[in-house]
mmCIF file of C-alpha atoms and ligand atoms in Angstrom:
data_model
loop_
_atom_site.group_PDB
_atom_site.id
_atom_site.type_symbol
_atom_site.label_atom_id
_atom_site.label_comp_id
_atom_site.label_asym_id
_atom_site.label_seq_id
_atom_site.Cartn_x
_atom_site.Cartn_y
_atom_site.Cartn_z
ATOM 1 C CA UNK B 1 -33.806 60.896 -28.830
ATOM 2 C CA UNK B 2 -32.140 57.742 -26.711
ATOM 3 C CA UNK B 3 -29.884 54.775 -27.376
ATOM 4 C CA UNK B 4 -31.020 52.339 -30.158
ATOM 5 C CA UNK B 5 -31.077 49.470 -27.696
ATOM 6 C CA UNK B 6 -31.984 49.095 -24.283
ATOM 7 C CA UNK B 7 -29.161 46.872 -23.811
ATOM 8 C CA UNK B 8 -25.198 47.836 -23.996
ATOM 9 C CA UNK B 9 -23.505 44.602 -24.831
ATOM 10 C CA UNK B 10 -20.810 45.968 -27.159
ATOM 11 C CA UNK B 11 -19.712 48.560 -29.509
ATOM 12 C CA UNK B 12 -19.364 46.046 -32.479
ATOM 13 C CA UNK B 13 -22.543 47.719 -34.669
ATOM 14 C CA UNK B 14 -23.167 50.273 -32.324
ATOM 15 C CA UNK B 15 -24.917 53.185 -34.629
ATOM 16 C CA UNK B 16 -22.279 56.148 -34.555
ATOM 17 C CA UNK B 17 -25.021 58.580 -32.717
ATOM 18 C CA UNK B 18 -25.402 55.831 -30.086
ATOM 19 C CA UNK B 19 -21.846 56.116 -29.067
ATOM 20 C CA UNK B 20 -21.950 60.517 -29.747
ATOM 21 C CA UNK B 21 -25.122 60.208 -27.197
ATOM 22 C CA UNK B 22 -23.163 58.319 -24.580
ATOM 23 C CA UNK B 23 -20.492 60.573 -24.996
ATOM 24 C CA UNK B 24 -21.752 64.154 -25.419
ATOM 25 C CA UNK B 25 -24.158 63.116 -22.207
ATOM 26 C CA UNK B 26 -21.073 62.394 -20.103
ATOM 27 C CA UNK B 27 -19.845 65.619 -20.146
ATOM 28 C CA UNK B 28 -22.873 66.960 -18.073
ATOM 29 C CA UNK B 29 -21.974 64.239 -15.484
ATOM 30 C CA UNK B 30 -18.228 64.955 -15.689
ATOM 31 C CA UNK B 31 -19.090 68.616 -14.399
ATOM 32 C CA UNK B 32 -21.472 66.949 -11.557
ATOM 33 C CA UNK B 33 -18.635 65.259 -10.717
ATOM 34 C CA UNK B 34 -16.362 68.092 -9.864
ATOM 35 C CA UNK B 35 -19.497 69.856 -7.632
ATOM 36 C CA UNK B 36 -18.552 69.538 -4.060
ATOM 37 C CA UNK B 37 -21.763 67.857 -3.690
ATOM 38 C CA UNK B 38 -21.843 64.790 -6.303
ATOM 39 C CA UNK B 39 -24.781 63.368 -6.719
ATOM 40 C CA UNK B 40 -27.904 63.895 -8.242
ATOM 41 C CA UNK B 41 -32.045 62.246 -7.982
ATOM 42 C CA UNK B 42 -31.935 61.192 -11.785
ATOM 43 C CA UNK B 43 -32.541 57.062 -11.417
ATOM 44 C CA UNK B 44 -34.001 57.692 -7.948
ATOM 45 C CA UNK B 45 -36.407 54.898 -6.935
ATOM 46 C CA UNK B 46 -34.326 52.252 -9.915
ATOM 47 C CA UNK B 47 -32.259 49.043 -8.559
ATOM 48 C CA UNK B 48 -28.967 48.272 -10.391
ATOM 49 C CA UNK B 49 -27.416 44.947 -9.414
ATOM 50 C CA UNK B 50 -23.511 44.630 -9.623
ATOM 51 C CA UNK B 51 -23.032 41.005 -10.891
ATOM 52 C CA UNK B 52 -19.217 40.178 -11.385
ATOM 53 C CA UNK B 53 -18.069 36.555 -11.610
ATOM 54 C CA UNK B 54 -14.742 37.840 -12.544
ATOM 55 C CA UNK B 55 -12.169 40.056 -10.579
ATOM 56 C CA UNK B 56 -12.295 43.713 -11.111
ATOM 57 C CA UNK B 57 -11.151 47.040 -9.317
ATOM 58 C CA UNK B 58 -11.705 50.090 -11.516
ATOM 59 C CA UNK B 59 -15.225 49.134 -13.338
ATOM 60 C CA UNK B 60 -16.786 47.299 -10.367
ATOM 61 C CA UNK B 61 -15.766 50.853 -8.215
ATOM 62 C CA UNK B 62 -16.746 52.496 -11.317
ATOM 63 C CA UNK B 63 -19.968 51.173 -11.740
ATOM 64 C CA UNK B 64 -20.925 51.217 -8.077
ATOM 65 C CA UNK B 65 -19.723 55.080 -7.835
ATOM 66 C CA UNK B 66 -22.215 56.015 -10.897
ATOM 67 C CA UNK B 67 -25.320 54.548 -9.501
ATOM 68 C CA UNK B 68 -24.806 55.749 -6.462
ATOM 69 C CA UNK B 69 -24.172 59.341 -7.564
ATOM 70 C CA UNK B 70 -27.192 58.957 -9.773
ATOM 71 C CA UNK B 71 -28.885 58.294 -6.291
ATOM 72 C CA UNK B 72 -30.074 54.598 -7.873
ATOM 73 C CA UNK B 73 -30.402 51.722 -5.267
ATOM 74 C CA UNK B 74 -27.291 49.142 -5.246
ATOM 75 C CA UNK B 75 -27.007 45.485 -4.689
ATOM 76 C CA UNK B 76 -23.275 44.102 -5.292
ATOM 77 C CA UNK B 77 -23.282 40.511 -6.132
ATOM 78 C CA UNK B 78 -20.003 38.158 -6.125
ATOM 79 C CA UNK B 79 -19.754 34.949 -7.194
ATOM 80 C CA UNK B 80 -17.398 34.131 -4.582
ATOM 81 C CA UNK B 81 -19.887 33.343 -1.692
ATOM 82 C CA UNK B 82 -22.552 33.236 -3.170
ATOM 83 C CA UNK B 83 -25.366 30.101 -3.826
ATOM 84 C CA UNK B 84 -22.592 30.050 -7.674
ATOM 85 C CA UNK B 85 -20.504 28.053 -5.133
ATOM 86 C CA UNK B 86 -23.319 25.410 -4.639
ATOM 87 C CA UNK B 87 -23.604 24.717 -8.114
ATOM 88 C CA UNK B 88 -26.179 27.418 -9.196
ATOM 89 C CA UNK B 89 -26.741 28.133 -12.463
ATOM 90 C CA UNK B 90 -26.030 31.669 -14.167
ATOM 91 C CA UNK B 91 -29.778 31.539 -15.379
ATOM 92 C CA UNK B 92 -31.186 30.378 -12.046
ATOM 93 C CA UNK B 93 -28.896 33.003 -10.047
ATOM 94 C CA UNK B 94 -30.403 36.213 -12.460
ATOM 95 C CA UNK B 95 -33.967 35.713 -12.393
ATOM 96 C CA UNK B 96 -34.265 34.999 -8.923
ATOM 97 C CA UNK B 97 -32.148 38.397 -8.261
ATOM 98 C CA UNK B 98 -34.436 39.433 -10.631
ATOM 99 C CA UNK B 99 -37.369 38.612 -9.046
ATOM 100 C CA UNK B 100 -36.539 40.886 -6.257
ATOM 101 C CA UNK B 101 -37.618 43.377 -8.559
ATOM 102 C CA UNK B 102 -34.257 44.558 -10.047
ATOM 103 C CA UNK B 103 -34.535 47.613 -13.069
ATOM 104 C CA UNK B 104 -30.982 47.125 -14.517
ATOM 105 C CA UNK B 105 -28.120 44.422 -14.351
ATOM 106 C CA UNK B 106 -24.389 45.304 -14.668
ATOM 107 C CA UNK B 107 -22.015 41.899 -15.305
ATOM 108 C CA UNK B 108 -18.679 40.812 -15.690
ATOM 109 C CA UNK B 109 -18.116 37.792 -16.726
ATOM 110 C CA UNK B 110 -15.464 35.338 -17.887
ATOM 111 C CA UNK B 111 -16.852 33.529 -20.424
ATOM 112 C CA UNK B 112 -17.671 35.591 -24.160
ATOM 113 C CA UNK B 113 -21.464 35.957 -24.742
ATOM 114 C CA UNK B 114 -22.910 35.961 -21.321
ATOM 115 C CA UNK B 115 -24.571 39.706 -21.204
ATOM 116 C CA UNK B 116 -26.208 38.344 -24.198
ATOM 117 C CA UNK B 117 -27.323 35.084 -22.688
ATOM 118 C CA UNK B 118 -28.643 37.073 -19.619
ATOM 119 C CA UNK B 119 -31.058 39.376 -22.767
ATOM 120 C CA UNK B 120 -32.807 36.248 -22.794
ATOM 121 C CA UNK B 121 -33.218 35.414 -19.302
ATOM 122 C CA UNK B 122 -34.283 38.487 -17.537
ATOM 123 C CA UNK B 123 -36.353 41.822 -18.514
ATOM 124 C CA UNK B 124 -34.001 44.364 -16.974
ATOM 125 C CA UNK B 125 -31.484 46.202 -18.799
ATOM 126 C CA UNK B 126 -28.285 43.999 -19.133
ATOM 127 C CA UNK B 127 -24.542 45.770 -19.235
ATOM 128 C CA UNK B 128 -21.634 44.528 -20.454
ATOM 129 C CA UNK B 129 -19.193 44.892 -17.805
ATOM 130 C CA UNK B 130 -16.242 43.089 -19.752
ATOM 131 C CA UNK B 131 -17.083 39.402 -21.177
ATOM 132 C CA UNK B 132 -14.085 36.879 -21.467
ATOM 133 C CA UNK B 133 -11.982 37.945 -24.680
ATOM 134 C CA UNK B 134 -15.188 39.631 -26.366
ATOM 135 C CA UNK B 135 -16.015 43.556 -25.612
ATOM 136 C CA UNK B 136 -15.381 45.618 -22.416
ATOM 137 C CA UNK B 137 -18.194 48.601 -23.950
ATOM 138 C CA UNK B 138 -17.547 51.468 -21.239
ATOM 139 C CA UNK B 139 -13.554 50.914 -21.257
ATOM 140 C CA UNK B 140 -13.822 51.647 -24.971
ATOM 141 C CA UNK B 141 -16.358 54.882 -24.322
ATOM 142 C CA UNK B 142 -14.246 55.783 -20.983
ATOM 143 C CA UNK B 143 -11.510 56.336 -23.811
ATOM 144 C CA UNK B 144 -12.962 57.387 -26.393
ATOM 145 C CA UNK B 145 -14.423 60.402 -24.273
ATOM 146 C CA UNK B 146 -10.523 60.760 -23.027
ATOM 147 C CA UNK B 147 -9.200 61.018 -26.879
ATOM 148 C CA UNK B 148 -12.082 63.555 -27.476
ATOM 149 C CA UNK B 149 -11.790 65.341 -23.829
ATOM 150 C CA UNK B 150 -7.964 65.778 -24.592
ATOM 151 C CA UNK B 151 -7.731 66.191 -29.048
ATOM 152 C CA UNK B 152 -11.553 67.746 -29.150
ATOM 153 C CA UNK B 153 -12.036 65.014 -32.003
ATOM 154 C CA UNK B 154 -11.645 61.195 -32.823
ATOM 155 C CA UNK B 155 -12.333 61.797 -35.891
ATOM 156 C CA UNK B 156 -8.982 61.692 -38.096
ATOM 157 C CA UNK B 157 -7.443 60.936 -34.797
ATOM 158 C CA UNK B 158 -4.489 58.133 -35.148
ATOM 159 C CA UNK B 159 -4.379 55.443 -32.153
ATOM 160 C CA UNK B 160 -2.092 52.429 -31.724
ATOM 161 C CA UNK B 161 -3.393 49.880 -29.198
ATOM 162 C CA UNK B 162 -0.483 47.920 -28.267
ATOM 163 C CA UNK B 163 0.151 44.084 -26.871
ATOM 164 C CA UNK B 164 -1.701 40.885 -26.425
ATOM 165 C CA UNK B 165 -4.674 41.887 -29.025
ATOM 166 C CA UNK B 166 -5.958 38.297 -28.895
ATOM 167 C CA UNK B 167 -7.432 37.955 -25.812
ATOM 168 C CA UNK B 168 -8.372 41.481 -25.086
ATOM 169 C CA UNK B 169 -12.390 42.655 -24.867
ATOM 170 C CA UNK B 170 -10.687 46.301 -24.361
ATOM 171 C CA UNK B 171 -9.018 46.020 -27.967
ATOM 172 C CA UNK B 172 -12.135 44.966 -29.733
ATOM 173 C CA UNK B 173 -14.612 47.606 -28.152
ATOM 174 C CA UNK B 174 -12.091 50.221 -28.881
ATOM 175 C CA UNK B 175 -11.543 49.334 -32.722
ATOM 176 C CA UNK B 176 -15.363 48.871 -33.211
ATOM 177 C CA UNK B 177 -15.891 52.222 -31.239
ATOM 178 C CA UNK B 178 -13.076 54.255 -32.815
ATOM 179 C CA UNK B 179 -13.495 53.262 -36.488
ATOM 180 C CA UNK B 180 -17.096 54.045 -35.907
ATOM 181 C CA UNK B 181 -16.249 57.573 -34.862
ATOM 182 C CA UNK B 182 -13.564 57.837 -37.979
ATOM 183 C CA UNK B 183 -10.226 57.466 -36.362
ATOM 184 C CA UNK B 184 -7.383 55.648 -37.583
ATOM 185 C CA UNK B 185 -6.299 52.519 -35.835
ATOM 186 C CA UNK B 186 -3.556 50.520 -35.290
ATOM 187 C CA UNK B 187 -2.697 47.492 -33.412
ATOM 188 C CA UNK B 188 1.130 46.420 -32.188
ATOM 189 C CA UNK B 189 2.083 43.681 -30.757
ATOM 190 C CA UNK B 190 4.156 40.087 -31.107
ATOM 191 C CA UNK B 191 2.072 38.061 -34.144
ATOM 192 C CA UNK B 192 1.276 35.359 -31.117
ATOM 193 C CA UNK B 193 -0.414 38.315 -29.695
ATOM 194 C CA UNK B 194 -2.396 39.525 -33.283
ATOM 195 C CA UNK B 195 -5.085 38.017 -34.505
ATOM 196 C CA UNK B 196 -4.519 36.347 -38.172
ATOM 197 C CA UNK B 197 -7.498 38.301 -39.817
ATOM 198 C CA UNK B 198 -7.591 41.809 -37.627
ATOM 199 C CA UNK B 199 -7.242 43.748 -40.595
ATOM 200 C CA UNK B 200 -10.067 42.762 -42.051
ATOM 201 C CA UNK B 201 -11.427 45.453 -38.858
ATOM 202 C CA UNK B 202 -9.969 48.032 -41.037
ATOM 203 C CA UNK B 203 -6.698 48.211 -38.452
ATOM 204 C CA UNK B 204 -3.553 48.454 -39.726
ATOM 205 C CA UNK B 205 -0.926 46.100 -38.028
ATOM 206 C CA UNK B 206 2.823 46.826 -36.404
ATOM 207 C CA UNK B 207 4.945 44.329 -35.256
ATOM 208 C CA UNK B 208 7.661 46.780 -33.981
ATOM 209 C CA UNK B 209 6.729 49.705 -31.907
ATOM 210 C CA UNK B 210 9.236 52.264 -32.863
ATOM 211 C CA UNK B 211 7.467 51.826 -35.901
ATOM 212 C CA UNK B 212 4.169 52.838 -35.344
ATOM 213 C CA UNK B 213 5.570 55.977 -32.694
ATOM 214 C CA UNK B 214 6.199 58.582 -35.166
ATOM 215 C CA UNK B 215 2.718 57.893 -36.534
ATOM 216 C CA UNK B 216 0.678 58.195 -33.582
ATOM 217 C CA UNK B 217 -1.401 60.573 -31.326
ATOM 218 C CA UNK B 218 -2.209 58.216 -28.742
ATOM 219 C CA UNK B 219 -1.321 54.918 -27.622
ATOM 220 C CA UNK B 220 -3.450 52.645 -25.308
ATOM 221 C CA UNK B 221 -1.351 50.971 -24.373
ATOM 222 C CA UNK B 222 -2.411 47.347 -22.697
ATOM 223 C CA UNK B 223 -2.080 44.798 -19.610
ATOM 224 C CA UNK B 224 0.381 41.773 -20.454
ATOM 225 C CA UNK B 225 -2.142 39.281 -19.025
ATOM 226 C CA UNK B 226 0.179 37.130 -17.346
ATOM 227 C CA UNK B 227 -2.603 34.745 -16.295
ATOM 228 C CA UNK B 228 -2.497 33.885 -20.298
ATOM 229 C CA UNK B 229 1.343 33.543 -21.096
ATOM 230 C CA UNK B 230 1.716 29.740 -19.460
ATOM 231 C CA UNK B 231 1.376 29.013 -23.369
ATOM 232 C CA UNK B 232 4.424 30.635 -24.500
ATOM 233 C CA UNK B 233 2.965 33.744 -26.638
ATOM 234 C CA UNK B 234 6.200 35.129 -26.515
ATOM 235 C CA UNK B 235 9.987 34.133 -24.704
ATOM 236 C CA UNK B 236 9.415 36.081 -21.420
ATOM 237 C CA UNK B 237 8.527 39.111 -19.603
ATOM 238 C CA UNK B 238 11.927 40.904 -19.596
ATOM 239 C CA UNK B 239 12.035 40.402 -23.856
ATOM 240 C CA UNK B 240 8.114 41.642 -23.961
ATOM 241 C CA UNK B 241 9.620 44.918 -22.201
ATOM 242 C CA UNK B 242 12.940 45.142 -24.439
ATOM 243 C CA UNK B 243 10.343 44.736 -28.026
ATOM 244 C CA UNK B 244 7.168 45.984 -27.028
ATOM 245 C CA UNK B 245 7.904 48.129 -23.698
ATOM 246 C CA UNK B 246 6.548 51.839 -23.886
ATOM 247 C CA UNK B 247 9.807 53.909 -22.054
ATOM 248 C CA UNK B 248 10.529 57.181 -21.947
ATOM 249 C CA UNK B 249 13.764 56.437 -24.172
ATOM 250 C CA UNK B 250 11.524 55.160 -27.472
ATOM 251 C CA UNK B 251 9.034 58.601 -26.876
ATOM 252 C CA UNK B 252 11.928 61.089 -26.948
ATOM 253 C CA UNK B 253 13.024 59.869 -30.077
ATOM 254 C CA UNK B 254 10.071 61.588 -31.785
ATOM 255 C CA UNK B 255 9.074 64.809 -32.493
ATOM 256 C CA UNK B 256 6.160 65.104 -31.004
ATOM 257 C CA UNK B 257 4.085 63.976 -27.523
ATOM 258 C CA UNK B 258 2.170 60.908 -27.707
ATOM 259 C CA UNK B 259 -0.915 60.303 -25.554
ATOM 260 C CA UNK B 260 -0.869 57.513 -23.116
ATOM 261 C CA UNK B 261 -3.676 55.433 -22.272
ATOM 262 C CA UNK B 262 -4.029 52.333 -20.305
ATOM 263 C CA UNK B 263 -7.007 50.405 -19.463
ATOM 264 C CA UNK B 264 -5.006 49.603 -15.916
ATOM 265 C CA UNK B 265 -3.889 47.471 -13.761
ATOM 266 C CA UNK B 266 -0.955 48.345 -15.118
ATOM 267 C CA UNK B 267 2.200 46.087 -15.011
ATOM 268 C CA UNK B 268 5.264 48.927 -14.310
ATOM 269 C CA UNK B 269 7.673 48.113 -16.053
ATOM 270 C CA UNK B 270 6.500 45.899 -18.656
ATOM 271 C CA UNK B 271 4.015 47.044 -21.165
ATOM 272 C CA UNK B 272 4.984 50.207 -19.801
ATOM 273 C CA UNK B 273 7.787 52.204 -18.095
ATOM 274 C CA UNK B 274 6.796 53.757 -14.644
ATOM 275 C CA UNK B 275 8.108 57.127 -15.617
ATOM 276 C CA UNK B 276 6.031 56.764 -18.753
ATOM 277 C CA UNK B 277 3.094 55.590 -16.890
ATOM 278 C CA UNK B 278 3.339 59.147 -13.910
ATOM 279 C CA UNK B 279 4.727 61.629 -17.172
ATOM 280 C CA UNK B 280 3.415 64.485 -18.577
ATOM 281 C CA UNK B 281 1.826 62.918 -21.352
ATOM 282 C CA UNK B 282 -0.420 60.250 -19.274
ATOM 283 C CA UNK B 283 -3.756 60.585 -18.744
ATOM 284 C CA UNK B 284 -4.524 57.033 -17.260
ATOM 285 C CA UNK B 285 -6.369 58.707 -14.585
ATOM 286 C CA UNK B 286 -8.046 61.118 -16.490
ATOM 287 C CA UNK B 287 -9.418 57.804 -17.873
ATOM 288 C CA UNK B 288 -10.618 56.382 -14.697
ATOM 289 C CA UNK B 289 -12.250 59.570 -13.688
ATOM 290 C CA UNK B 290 -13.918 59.689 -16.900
ATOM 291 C CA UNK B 291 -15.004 56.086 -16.321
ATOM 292 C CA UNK B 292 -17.698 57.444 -13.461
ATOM 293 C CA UNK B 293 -19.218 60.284 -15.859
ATOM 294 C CA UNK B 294 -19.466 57.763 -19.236
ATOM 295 C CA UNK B 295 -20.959 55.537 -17.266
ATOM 296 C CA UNK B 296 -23.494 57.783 -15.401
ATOM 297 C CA UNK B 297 -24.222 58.515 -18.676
ATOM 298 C CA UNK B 298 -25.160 55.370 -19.910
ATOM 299 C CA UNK B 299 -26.922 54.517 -16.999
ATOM 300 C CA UNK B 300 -28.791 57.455 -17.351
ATOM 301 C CA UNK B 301 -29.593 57.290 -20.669
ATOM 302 C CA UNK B 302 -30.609 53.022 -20.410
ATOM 303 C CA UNK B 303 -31.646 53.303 -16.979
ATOM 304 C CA UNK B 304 -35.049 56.384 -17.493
ATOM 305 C CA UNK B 305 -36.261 54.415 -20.534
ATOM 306 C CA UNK B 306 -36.242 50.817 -18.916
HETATM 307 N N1 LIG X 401 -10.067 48.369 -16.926
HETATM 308 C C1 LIG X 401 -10.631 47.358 -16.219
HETATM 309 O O1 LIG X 401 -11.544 46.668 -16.673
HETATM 310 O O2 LIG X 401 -10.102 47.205 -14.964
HETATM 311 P P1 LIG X 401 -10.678 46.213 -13.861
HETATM 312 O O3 LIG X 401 -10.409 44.810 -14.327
HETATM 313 O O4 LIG X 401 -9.948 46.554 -12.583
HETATM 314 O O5 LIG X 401 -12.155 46.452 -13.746
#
């Protein structure tokens, strides 16, 4: 039995044993990881090229780390000097990678929609590496395998995902993902930061984190994108800390530990407090180490059927 599609553009419809495939296969490639040798022949012989048009750190590394440890050829593609600079199209640029006989695509992109557009322009596999505002799929299955990794469930499981909601993909592939898999989720945030109609996702909404605490297991908690305030979402950064600001202060006023997740790069001090952020009761870089296996998995599992 394999995935449903032989695409991964998002988790929004994604069948529930989909997402248990992805994760129950990642296991198996966590353990590889801890081998002292950490790599094995599985897409031997398959090209995967990198394509990111936006910035990234943790899923371009992530990404890269996966195929190579699945022993899978690698081309990394920027759009930074590349023919995108002479006024190349998108289309134009994929199909004559593609043409270099390519099995799989992995892009980032900022504009919403673009894996999809790139379905209909190329045969290889096409994965959603993040797109604009819309779904970031393995950032939501990266934690999703954390919750389960650390709780042994999601199901039942109650997570807040807190601060600018609006414009984040790694909100919207985590609701779609978690309510899928039957846990409870909230968002929390300033209303400039909530969309008007979220609850129609079956989320329930906070507007004042000490709040939602007591009724929590985990919070993921995420960036302030600062390259989005110059509208004035909310007064500044040093108010965002004081209303929304996970510190170690707000989590000893309840009874029990809370989880902390964040999708990183993390902004000390603002959407979260750097003792917070290095505690007991982080596993940030659990999450980034589980970003290598869930995504080993998925190319595993898209990559020996395309
Ligand atoms: N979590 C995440 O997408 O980080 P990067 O932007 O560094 O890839």
């Amino acid at each position: 039995m394999g995935l449903s599609s032989r695409h991964l553009l998002g988790l929004d419809g994604a069948p529930k044993a989909d997402i248990e495939l992805i994760l129950n296969t990642a296991v198996s490639f966590k353990e590889i990881l801890n081998r002292p040798i950490k790599k094995v022949p599985t897409l031997q012989g398959k090209t995967i090229v990198n394509l990111f048009f936006e910035n990234s750190t943790r899923t371009r590394i992530s990404f890269e780390l996966a195929e190579r440890r699945l022993s899978a050829d690698v081309v990394n593609f920027s759009a930074s000097g590349s023919s995108v600079s002479k006024g190349e199209t998108l289309k134009d640029t994929a199909r004559n990678i593609e043409a270099m006989k390519i099995d799989m695509v992995v892009i980032r992109h900022n504009s919403a929609g673009t894996p999809h557009f790139l379905t209909r322009v190329v045969q290889s596999a096409v994965l959603n590496a993040g797109d604009g505002c819309h779904e970031h799929p393995t950032q939501a299955l990266l934690d999703m395998y954390t919750l389960n990794e650390k709780f042994g469930r999601l199901d039942g499981l109650r997570v807040c995902i807190v601060g600018d909601i609006t414009h984040s993909r790694v909100a919207r592939s985590n609701i779609y993902g978690l309510k899928t898999m039957g846990a409870t989720v909230s968002v929390c945030g300033p209303a400039t930061l909530i969309p008007k109609e979220i609850e129609k996702l079956g989320v329930e909404v906070y507007h004042r984190i000490d709040d939602v605490l007591p009724n929590v297991d985990a919070l993921n908690v995420l960036r302030v994108q600062m390259e989005r305030q110059s509208g004035g979402l909310f007064p500044s950064l040093r108010e965002y800390h004081r209303f929304f600001g996970v510190t170690k202060e707000r989590l000893d006023k309840v009874d029990h530990p809370i989880t902390i997740m964040h999708p990183g790069p993390i902004n000390r001090d603002v959407e979260l407090s750097a003792d917070v952020a290095d505690g007991p009761h982080s596993v940030i870089l659990e999450q980034v180490l589980n970003g290598v296996a869930v995504r080993m998995s998925v190319l595993y599992l898209l990559g020996t059927v395309n």
